[in-house]
mmCIF file of C-alpha atoms and ligand atoms in Angstrom:
data_model
loop_
_atom_site.group_PDB
_atom_site.id
_atom_site.type_symbol
_atom_site.label_atom_id
_atom_site.label_comp_id
_atom_site.label_asym_id
_atom_site.label_seq_id
_atom_site.Cartn_x
_atom_site.Cartn_y
_atom_site.Cartn_z
ATOM 1 C CA UNK A 1 -11.819 6.047 13.033
ATOM 2 C CA UNK A 2 -11.509 9.466 14.564
ATOM 3 C CA UNK A 3 -12.348 12.578 12.613
ATOM 4 C CA UNK A 4 -9.520 14.027 10.540
ATOM 5 C CA UNK A 5 -9.426 17.812 10.458
ATOM 6 C CA UNK A 6 -7.017 20.143 8.666
ATOM 7 C CA UNK A 7 -6.704 23.801 9.605
ATOM 8 C CA UNK A 8 -5.662 26.255 6.917
ATOM 9 C CA UNK A 9 -5.556 29.952 6.141
ATOM 10 C CA UNK A 10 -3.249 32.841 5.442
ATOM 11 C CA UNK A 11 -0.212 33.309 7.683
ATOM 12 C CA UNK A 12 -0.835 34.783 11.113
ATOM 13 C CA UNK A 13 -4.630 34.405 11.119
ATOM 14 C CA UNK A 14 -4.765 32.022 14.088
ATOM 15 C CA UNK A 15 -4.473 28.490 12.643
ATOM 16 C CA UNK A 16 -2.051 27.290 15.300
ATOM 17 C CA UNK A 17 -4.086 28.854 18.094
ATOM 18 C CA UNK A 18 -7.273 27.113 16.939
ATOM 19 C CA UNK A 19 -5.467 23.811 16.401
ATOM 20 C CA UNK A 20 -4.003 23.756 19.928
ATOM 21 C CA UNK A 21 -7.307 24.596 21.607
ATOM 22 C CA UNK A 22 -9.354 22.138 19.567
ATOM 23 C CA UNK A 23 -6.848 19.381 20.243
ATOM 24 C CA UNK A 24 -7.283 19.918 23.995
ATOM 25 C CA UNK A 25 -11.060 20.122 23.651
ATOM 26 C CA UNK A 26 -11.238 16.790 21.818
ATOM 27 C CA UNK A 27 -8.968 15.292 24.492
ATOM 28 C CA UNK A 28 -11.209 16.724 27.208
ATOM 29 C CA UNK A 29 -14.157 15.005 25.506
ATOM 30 C CA UNK A 30 -12.354 11.696 25.901
ATOM 31 C CA UNK A 31 -10.933 11.286 22.401
ATOM 32 C CA UNK A 32 -7.468 10.076 21.632
ATOM 33 C CA UNK A 33 -5.943 13.039 19.797
ATOM 34 C CA UNK A 34 -2.999 13.402 17.459
ATOM 35 C CA UNK A 35 -2.019 16.989 16.622
ATOM 36 C CA UNK A 36 0.292 17.436 13.660
ATOM 37 C CA UNK A 37 2.376 20.504 13.012
ATOM 38 C CA UNK A 38 2.771 20.546 9.229
ATOM 39 C CA UNK A 39 3.806 24.182 8.928
ATOM 40 C CA UNK A 40 7.420 24.792 7.831
ATOM 41 C CA UNK A 41 7.417 27.440 10.524
ATOM 42 C CA UNK A 42 6.731 25.017 13.364
ATOM 43 C CA UNK A 43 5.202 26.576 16.476
ATOM 44 C CA UNK A 44 2.280 24.395 17.482
ATOM 45 C CA UNK A 45 4.270 23.159 20.492
ATOM 46 C CA UNK A 46 4.500 26.747 21.712
ATOM 47 C CA UNK A 47 0.738 27.178 21.564
ATOM 48 C CA UNK A 48 0.500 24.153 23.874
ATOM 49 C CA UNK A 49 2.831 25.973 26.253
ATOM 50 C CA UNK A 50 5.893 23.835 25.514
ATOM 51 C CA UNK A 51 8.991 26.001 25.957
ATOM 52 C CA UNK A 52 11.047 26.547 22.782
ATOM 53 C CA UNK A 53 14.013 24.570 24.083
ATOM 54 C CA UNK A 54 11.785 21.576 24.776
ATOM 55 C CA UNK A 55 10.020 21.687 21.426
ATOM 56 C CA UNK A 56 10.627 18.545 19.368
ATOM 57 C CA UNK A 57 12.851 18.757 16.329
ATOM 58 C CA UNK A 58 10.703 18.693 13.174
ATOM 59 C CA UNK A 59 10.902 15.314 11.425
ATOM 60 C CA UNK A 60 11.532 17.023 8.096
ATOM 61 C CA UNK A 61 14.920 18.120 9.469
ATOM 62 C CA UNK A 62 16.021 14.565 10.288
ATOM 63 C CA UNK A 63 18.104 13.980 7.177
ATOM 64 C CA UNK A 64 19.377 10.564 8.205
ATOM 65 C CA UNK A 65 15.935 9.267 9.078
ATOM 66 C CA UNK A 66 14.560 10.510 5.760
ATOM 67 C CA UNK A 67 17.468 8.974 3.858
ATOM 68 C CA UNK A 68 17.011 5.685 5.687
ATOM 69 C CA UNK A 69 13.265 5.526 5.012
ATOM 70 C CA UNK A 70 13.269 6.718 1.433
ATOM 71 C CA UNK A 71 16.407 4.805 0.465
ATOM 72 C CA UNK A 72 17.981 8.004 -0.765
ATOM 73 C CA UNK A 73 21.634 8.559 0.016
ATOM 74 C CA UNK A 74 23.515 11.811 -0.265
ATOM 75 C CA UNK A 75 25.102 10.935 -3.595
ATOM 76 C CA UNK A 76 21.931 9.559 -5.127
ATOM 77 C CA UNK A 77 19.729 12.321 -3.736
ATOM 78 C CA UNK A 78 17.142 13.150 -6.330
ATOM 79 C CA UNK A 79 18.182 10.233 -8.483
ATOM 80 C CA UNK A 80 16.365 7.413 -6.742
ATOM 81 C CA UNK A 81 14.144 7.210 -3.679
ATOM 82 C CA UNK A 82 11.014 5.391 -2.559
ATOM 83 C CA UNK A 83 7.775 7.231 -3.239
ATOM 84 C CA UNK A 84 6.009 5.301 -0.472
ATOM 85 C CA UNK A 85 8.464 5.074 2.406
ATOM 86 C CA UNK A 86 7.378 3.040 5.398
ATOM 87 C CA UNK A 87 6.682 5.553 8.167
ATOM 88 C CA UNK A 88 3.925 3.901 10.199
ATOM 89 C CA UNK A 89 6.147 3.381 13.258
ATOM 90 C CA UNK A 90 7.261 7.006 13.437
ATOM 91 C CA UNK A 91 4.366 8.782 15.212
ATOM 92 C CA UNK A 92 4.848 6.655 18.354
ATOM 93 C CA UNK A 93 8.587 7.229 18.283
ATOM 94 C CA UNK A 94 8.533 10.966 17.904
ATOM 95 C CA UNK A 95 5.383 12.381 19.401
ATOM 96 C CA UNK A 96 5.444 14.515 22.509
ATOM 97 C CA UNK A 97 2.632 13.989 24.994
ATOM 98 C CA UNK A 98 0.907 17.154 26.129
ATOM 99 C CA UNK A 99 -1.009 17.040 29.412
ATOM 100 C CA UNK A 100 -3.503 19.731 30.319
ATOM 101 C CA UNK A 101 -6.932 18.130 30.432
ATOM 102 C CA UNK A 102 -8.452 15.268 32.360
ATOM 103 C CA UNK A 103 -8.526 13.195 29.194
ATOM 104 C CA UNK A 104 -5.595 11.420 27.601
ATOM 105 C CA UNK A 105 -2.672 13.669 26.768
ATOM 106 C CA UNK A 106 -2.654 15.119 23.254
ATOM 107 C CA UNK A 107 0.030 13.513 21.116
ATOM 108 C CA UNK A 108 1.934 16.186 19.260
ATOM 109 C CA UNK A 109 3.871 15.235 16.150
ATOM 110 C CA UNK A 110 6.055 17.969 14.681
ATOM 111 C CA UNK A 111 6.527 17.278 10.976
ATOM 112 C CA UNK A 112 7.403 20.682 9.591
ATOM 113 C CA UNK A 113 7.162 21.398 5.881
ATOM 114 C CA UNK A 114 9.195 22.064 2.807
ATOM 115 C CA UNK A 115 10.128 25.690 2.408
ATOM 116 C CA UNK A 116 12.131 25.778 -0.822
ATOM 117 C CA UNK A 117 10.304 27.625 -3.541
ATOM 118 C CA UNK A 118 8.629 25.416 -6.097
ATOM 119 C CA UNK A 119 9.162 22.321 -4.023
ATOM 120 C CA UNK A 120 6.216 20.316 -5.328
ATOM 121 C CA UNK A 121 8.096 18.206 -4.314
ATOM 122 C CA UNK A 122 9.746 15.394 -6.255
ATOM 123 C CA UNK A 123 12.339 14.879 -3.558
ATOM 124 C CA UNK A 124 12.846 12.439 -0.664
ATOM 125 C CA UNK A 125 11.599 15.018 1.852
ATOM 126 C CA UNK A 126 8.391 15.440 -0.138
ATOM 127 C CA UNK A 127 7.781 11.699 -0.316
ATOM 128 C CA UNK A 128 8.524 11.359 3.403
ATOM 129 C CA UNK A 129 6.113 14.136 4.408
ATOM 130 C CA UNK A 130 3.398 12.937 2.105
ATOM 131 C CA UNK A 131 3.867 9.415 3.430
ATOM 132 C CA UNK A 132 3.495 10.544 7.014
ATOM 133 C CA UNK A 133 0.450 12.697 6.352
ATOM 134 C CA UNK A 134 -1.228 9.987 4.320
ATOM 135 C CA UNK A 135 -0.528 7.442 7.037
ATOM 136 C CA UNK A 136 -1.886 9.618 9.816
ATOM 137 C CA UNK A 137 -4.944 10.668 7.842
ATOM 138 C CA UNK A 138 -5.912 7.296 6.425
ATOM 139 C CA UNK A 139 -4.700 4.783 8.973
ATOM 140 C CA UNK A 140 -4.626 6.237 12.462
ATOM 141 C CA UNK A 141 -7.542 5.723 14.812
ATOM 142 C CA UNK A 142 -7.098 9.004 16.673
ATOM 143 C CA UNK A 143 -8.876 12.272 16.033
ATOM 144 C CA UNK A 144 -6.217 13.991 13.923
ATOM 145 C CA UNK A 145 -5.782 17.753 13.667
ATOM 146 C CA UNK A 146 -3.330 19.073 11.090
ATOM 147 C CA UNK A 147 -1.949 22.583 11.462
ATOM 148 C CA UNK A 148 -1.226 23.371 7.807
ATOM 149 C CA UNK A 149 1.314 25.674 6.217
ATOM 150 C CA UNK A 150 0.062 29.162 5.424
ATOM 151 C CA UNK A 151 -1.590 29.806 2.092
ATOM 152 C CA UNK A 152 -2.573 27.365 -0.602
ATOM 153 C CA UNK A 153 0.760 25.913 -1.713
ATOM 154 C CA UNK A 154 0.600 23.020 0.747
ATOM 155 C CA UNK A 155 -2.083 21.428 -1.371
ATOM 156 C CA UNK A 156 0.402 20.558 -4.050
ATOM 157 C CA UNK A 157 3.252 19.471 -1.917
ATOM 158 C CA UNK A 158 1.634 17.287 0.675
ATOM 159 C CA UNK A 159 -1.449 15.184 0.461
ATOM 160 C CA UNK A 160 -4.380 16.102 2.620
ATOM 161 C CA UNK A 161 -6.594 13.808 0.643
ATOM 162 C CA UNK A 162 -8.773 11.803 2.969
ATOM 163 C CA UNK A 163 -9.281 14.661 5.399
ATOM 164 C CA UNK A 164 -12.888 14.802 6.614
ATOM 165 C CA UNK A 165 -13.047 18.506 7.288
ATOM 166 C CA UNK A 166 -11.036 21.520 6.228
ATOM 167 C CA UNK A 167 -11.410 24.461 8.570
ATOM 168 C CA UNK A 168 -10.114 27.777 7.297
ATOM 169 C CA UNK A 169 -9.259 30.559 9.704
ATOM 170 C CA UNK A 170 -9.891 34.015 8.330
ATOM 171 C CA UNK A 171 -9.280 37.513 9.673
ATOM 172 C CA UNK A 172 -10.825 40.793 8.511
ATOM 173 C CA UNK A 173 -8.753 41.524 5.410
ATOM 174 C CA UNK A 174 -9.122 41.026 1.678
ATOM 175 C CA UNK A 175 -5.983 38.904 1.375
ATOM 176 C CA UNK A 176 -7.035 36.566 4.121
ATOM 177 C CA UNK A 177 -10.540 36.233 2.652
ATOM 178 C CA UNK A 178 -9.143 35.651 -0.819
ATOM 179 C CA UNK A 179 -6.749 33.000 0.475
ATOM 180 C CA UNK A 180 -9.646 31.371 2.321
ATOM 181 C CA UNK A 181 -11.712 31.154 -0.858
ATOM 182 C CA UNK A 182 -8.799 29.640 -2.786
ATOM 183 C CA UNK A 183 -8.161 27.097 -0.064
ATOM 184 C CA UNK A 184 -11.857 26.209 0.026
ATOM 185 C CA UNK A 185 -11.912 25.679 -3.722
ATOM 186 C CA UNK A 186 -8.797 23.538 -3.721
ATOM 187 C CA UNK A 187 -10.057 21.555 -0.764
ATOM 188 C CA UNK A 188 -13.269 20.773 -2.614
ATOM 189 C CA UNK A 189 -11.316 19.838 -5.719
ATOM 190 C CA UNK A 190 -9.410 17.372 -3.567
ATOM 191 C CA UNK A 191 -12.723 15.882 -2.537
ATOM 192 C CA UNK A 192 -12.837 17.167 1.032
ATOM 193 C CA UNK A 193 -16.461 16.925 2.024
ATOM 194 C CA UNK A 194 -16.710 19.519 4.755
ATOM 195 C CA UNK A 195 -15.263 22.982 4.415
ATOM 196 C CA UNK A 196 -15.977 25.630 7.046
ATOM 197 C CA UNK A 197 -14.401 28.776 8.437
ATOM 198 C CA UNK A 198 -13.623 30.511 11.696
ATOM 199 C CA UNK A 199 -13.485 34.312 11.632
ATOM 200 C CA UNK A 200 -10.780 35.508 13.999
ATOM 201 C CA UNK A 201 -9.260 38.748 15.283
ATOM 202 C CA UNK A 202 -12.503 40.672 14.848
ATOM 203 C CA UNK A 203 -12.220 44.281 16.031
ATOM 204 C CA UNK A 204 -15.380 45.713 14.458
ATOM 205 C CA UNK A 205 -18.797 44.059 14.195
ATOM 206 C CA UNK A 206 -19.266 45.384 10.661
ATOM 207 C CA UNK A 207 -16.345 43.243 9.547
ATOM 208 C CA UNK A 208 -18.272 40.117 10.462
ATOM 209 C CA UNK A 209 -20.847 40.967 7.777
ATOM 210 C CA UNK A 210 -18.155 41.468 5.146
ATOM 211 C CA UNK A 211 -16.482 38.149 5.905
ATOM 212 C CA UNK A 212 -19.875 36.478 6.099
ATOM 213 C CA UNK A 213 -21.078 37.600 2.685
ATOM 214 C CA UNK A 214 -17.741 36.898 0.997
ATOM 215 C CA UNK A 215 -17.557 33.391 2.365
ATOM 216 C CA UNK A 216 -21.236 32.769 1.671
ATOM 217 C CA UNK A 217 -20.423 33.319 -2.023
ATOM 218 C CA UNK A 218 -17.933 30.492 -1.740
ATOM 219 C CA UNK A 219 -20.473 28.453 0.248
ATOM 220 C CA UNK A 220 -18.256 28.285 3.295
ATOM 221 C CA UNK A 221 -20.208 28.437 6.566
ATOM 222 C CA UNK A 222 -18.677 30.327 9.481
ATOM 223 C CA UNK A 223 -18.528 28.329 12.692
ATOM 224 C CA UNK A 224 -17.810 31.249 14.997
ATOM 225 C CA UNK A 225 -16.556 34.824 15.148
ATOM 226 C CA UNK A 226 -13.726 35.436 17.585
ATOM 227 C CA UNK A 227 -12.792 38.915 18.740
ATOM 228 C CA UNK A 228 -9.292 40.248 18.830
ATOM 229 C CA UNK A 229 -8.181 39.674 22.412
ATOM 230 C CA UNK A 230 -5.144 40.840 24.320
ATOM 231 C CA UNK A 231 -5.336 37.734 26.500
ATOM 232 C CA UNK A 232 -4.630 35.580 23.457
ATOM 233 C CA UNK A 233 -1.747 37.750 22.384
ATOM 234 C CA UNK A 234 -0.364 37.733 25.929
ATOM 235 C CA UNK A 235 -0.480 33.939 26.098
ATOM 236 C CA UNK A 236 1.770 33.829 23.051
ATOM 237 C CA UNK A 237 4.157 36.444 24.423
ATOM 238 C CA UNK A 238 4.434 34.658 27.742
ATOM 239 C CA UNK A 239 4.705 31.231 26.095
ATOM 240 C CA UNK A 240 1.869 29.679 28.023
ATOM 241 C CA UNK A 241 -0.804 27.262 26.836
ATOM 242 C CA UNK A 242 -3.649 29.127 25.108
ATOM 243 C CA UNK A 243 -6.022 26.455 26.303
ATOM 244 C CA UNK A 244 -5.158 27.236 29.899
ATOM 245 C CA UNK A 245 -4.827 30.994 29.585
ATOM 246 C CA UNK A 246 -7.753 31.957 27.365
ATOM 247 C CA UNK A 247 -11.034 30.803 28.879
ATOM 248 C CA UNK A 248 -13.239 32.917 26.662
ATOM 249 C CA UNK A 249 -11.546 31.614 23.518
ATOM 250 C CA UNK A 250 -11.886 28.045 24.735
ATOM 251 C CA UNK A 251 -15.598 28.588 25.271
ATOM 252 C CA UNK A 252 -16.071 29.952 21.771
ATOM 253 C CA UNK A 253 -14.025 27.228 20.170
ATOM 254 C CA UNK A 254 -16.018 24.621 22.067
ATOM 255 C CA UNK A 255 -19.107 26.033 20.348
ATOM 256 C CA UNK A 256 -17.341 26.054 16.982
ATOM 257 C CA UNK A 257 -16.289 22.455 17.456
ATOM 258 C CA UNK A 258 -19.886 21.491 18.153
ATOM 259 C CA UNK A 259 -20.895 23.373 14.992
ATOM 260 C CA UNK A 260 -18.403 21.412 12.957
ATOM 261 C CA UNK A 261 -19.573 18.110 14.418
ATOM 262 C CA UNK A 262 -23.177 19.039 13.553
ATOM 263 C CA UNK A 263 -22.132 19.859 9.998
ATOM 264 C CA UNK A 264 -20.388 16.524 9.644
ATOM 265 C CA UNK A 265 -23.297 14.636 11.210
ATOM 266 C CA UNK A 266 -25.991 16.347 9.128
ATOM 267 C CA UNK A 267 -24.412 15.539 5.781
ATOM 268 C CA UNK A 268 -23.666 12.003 6.890
ATOM 269 C CA UNK A 269 -27.371 11.673 7.609
ATOM 270 C CA UNK A 270 -28.189 13.002 4.151
ATOM 271 C CA UNK A 271 -25.835 10.467 2.636
ATOM 272 C CA UNK A 272 -27.683 7.758 4.578
ATOM 273 C CA UNK A 273 -30.940 9.063 3.160
ATOM 274 C CA UNK A 274 -32.217 10.344 6.505
HETATM 275 N N1 ADP B 301 -8.289 36.432 18.484
HETATM 276 C C1 ADP B 301 -7.009 36.815 18.641
HETATM 277 N N2 ADP B 301 -6.721 37.972 19.303
HETATM 278 C C2 ADP B 301 -5.451 38.379 19.482
HETATM 279 N N3 ADP B 301 -4.374 37.716 19.048
HETATM 280 C C3 ADP B 301 -4.590 36.552 18.401
HETATM 281 C C4 ADP B 301 -5.899 36.033 18.175
HETATM 282 N N4 ADP B 301 -5.774 34.851 17.514
HETATM 283 C C5 ADP B 301 -4.454 34.656 17.350
HETATM 284 N N5 ADP B 301 -3.739 35.669 17.874
HETATM 285 C C6 ADP B 301 -2.276 35.854 17.878
HETATM 286 O O1 ADP B 301 -1.883 36.058 16.515
HETATM 287 C C7 ADP B 301 -0.624 35.449 16.272
HETATM 288 C C8 ADP B 301 -0.756 34.460 15.133
HETATM 289 O O2 ADP B 301 -1.565 33.387 15.551
HETATM 290 P P1 ADP B 301 -1.256 31.903 15.099
HETATM 291 O O3 ADP B 301 -2.260 31.023 15.720
HETATM 292 O O4 ADP B 301 0.174 31.592 15.330
HETATM 293 O O5 ADP B 301 -1.544 32.058 13.535
HETATM 294 P P2 ADP B 301 -1.123 31.135 12.299
HETATM 295 O O6 ADP B 301 -0.874 29.766 12.830
HETATM 296 O O7 ADP B 301 -2.293 31.200 11.393
HETATM 297 O O8 ADP B 301 0.097 31.746 11.699
HETATM 298 C C9 ADP B 301 -0.185 34.813 17.584
HETATM 299 O O9 ADP B 301 0.644 35.704 18.258
HETATM 300 C C10 ADP B 301 -1.505 34.622 18.322
HETATM 301 O O10 ADP B 301 -1.331 34.634 19.721
HETATM 302 MG MG1 MG B 302 0.886 28.632 12.671
#
């Protein structure tokens, strides 16, 4: 089974950017990779350099498919639906293959998320999303990277139980740090074994210390510190693949990925008594 990684954090901190680059790096290393966009505001395809008009429609918007799989019809909506819809055939049907490395193409699955306030969600869409995430996390062989919705709410509405590692992106700012701590706590409550952070958009070295000490309190190790870079911003503006356009970022995230693998390996050794 490939490693299952979820990427969280406040909105705009760089989750999607990290997810796209890591997906390509795992592919480059020869892994079979499945990248999942689980943010209601779907834009992972863009970070891979897929033009907007070619971006796949999020599965959460496919009303008929959801109705078919959950057994919910328009008139019974909310009244009766399957809590465990069969979705195991859907990744193959709907993923988009992203080339860009010498390895296998990254398989991108655009799920989307539920945006309605308070959507916990006892609705067919909620069951469908949860079913797909659970399937990909627990049953797929690929390395799976999940680009999560911003904030902490996703924890209630979709299951990320079974994830091996939760990586939280944080930028210099109290709100982002606070969100990171809350996500870390909830992740641990859900039983996620490895929780780590990436500090992004650093403009002043002193900020690294602040983030460091705050996250140390929450026992969240920082895998790398990434500076604010115009190249990264430009890649977004010009709708090109960050992996291809931002060499320096790729280098840093390669190091961060190694750090995460070490973290995972070291505690697995502990568990084995070694
Ligand atoms: N280190 C960085 N320097 C400059 N811009 C960045 C950096 N990291 C991300 N960005 C830009 O910030 C914006 C938000 O990043 P994104 O990855 O979409 O965040 P999130 O998925 O957390 O909302 C994008 O325009 C992205 O290009
Ligand atoms: Mg995003």
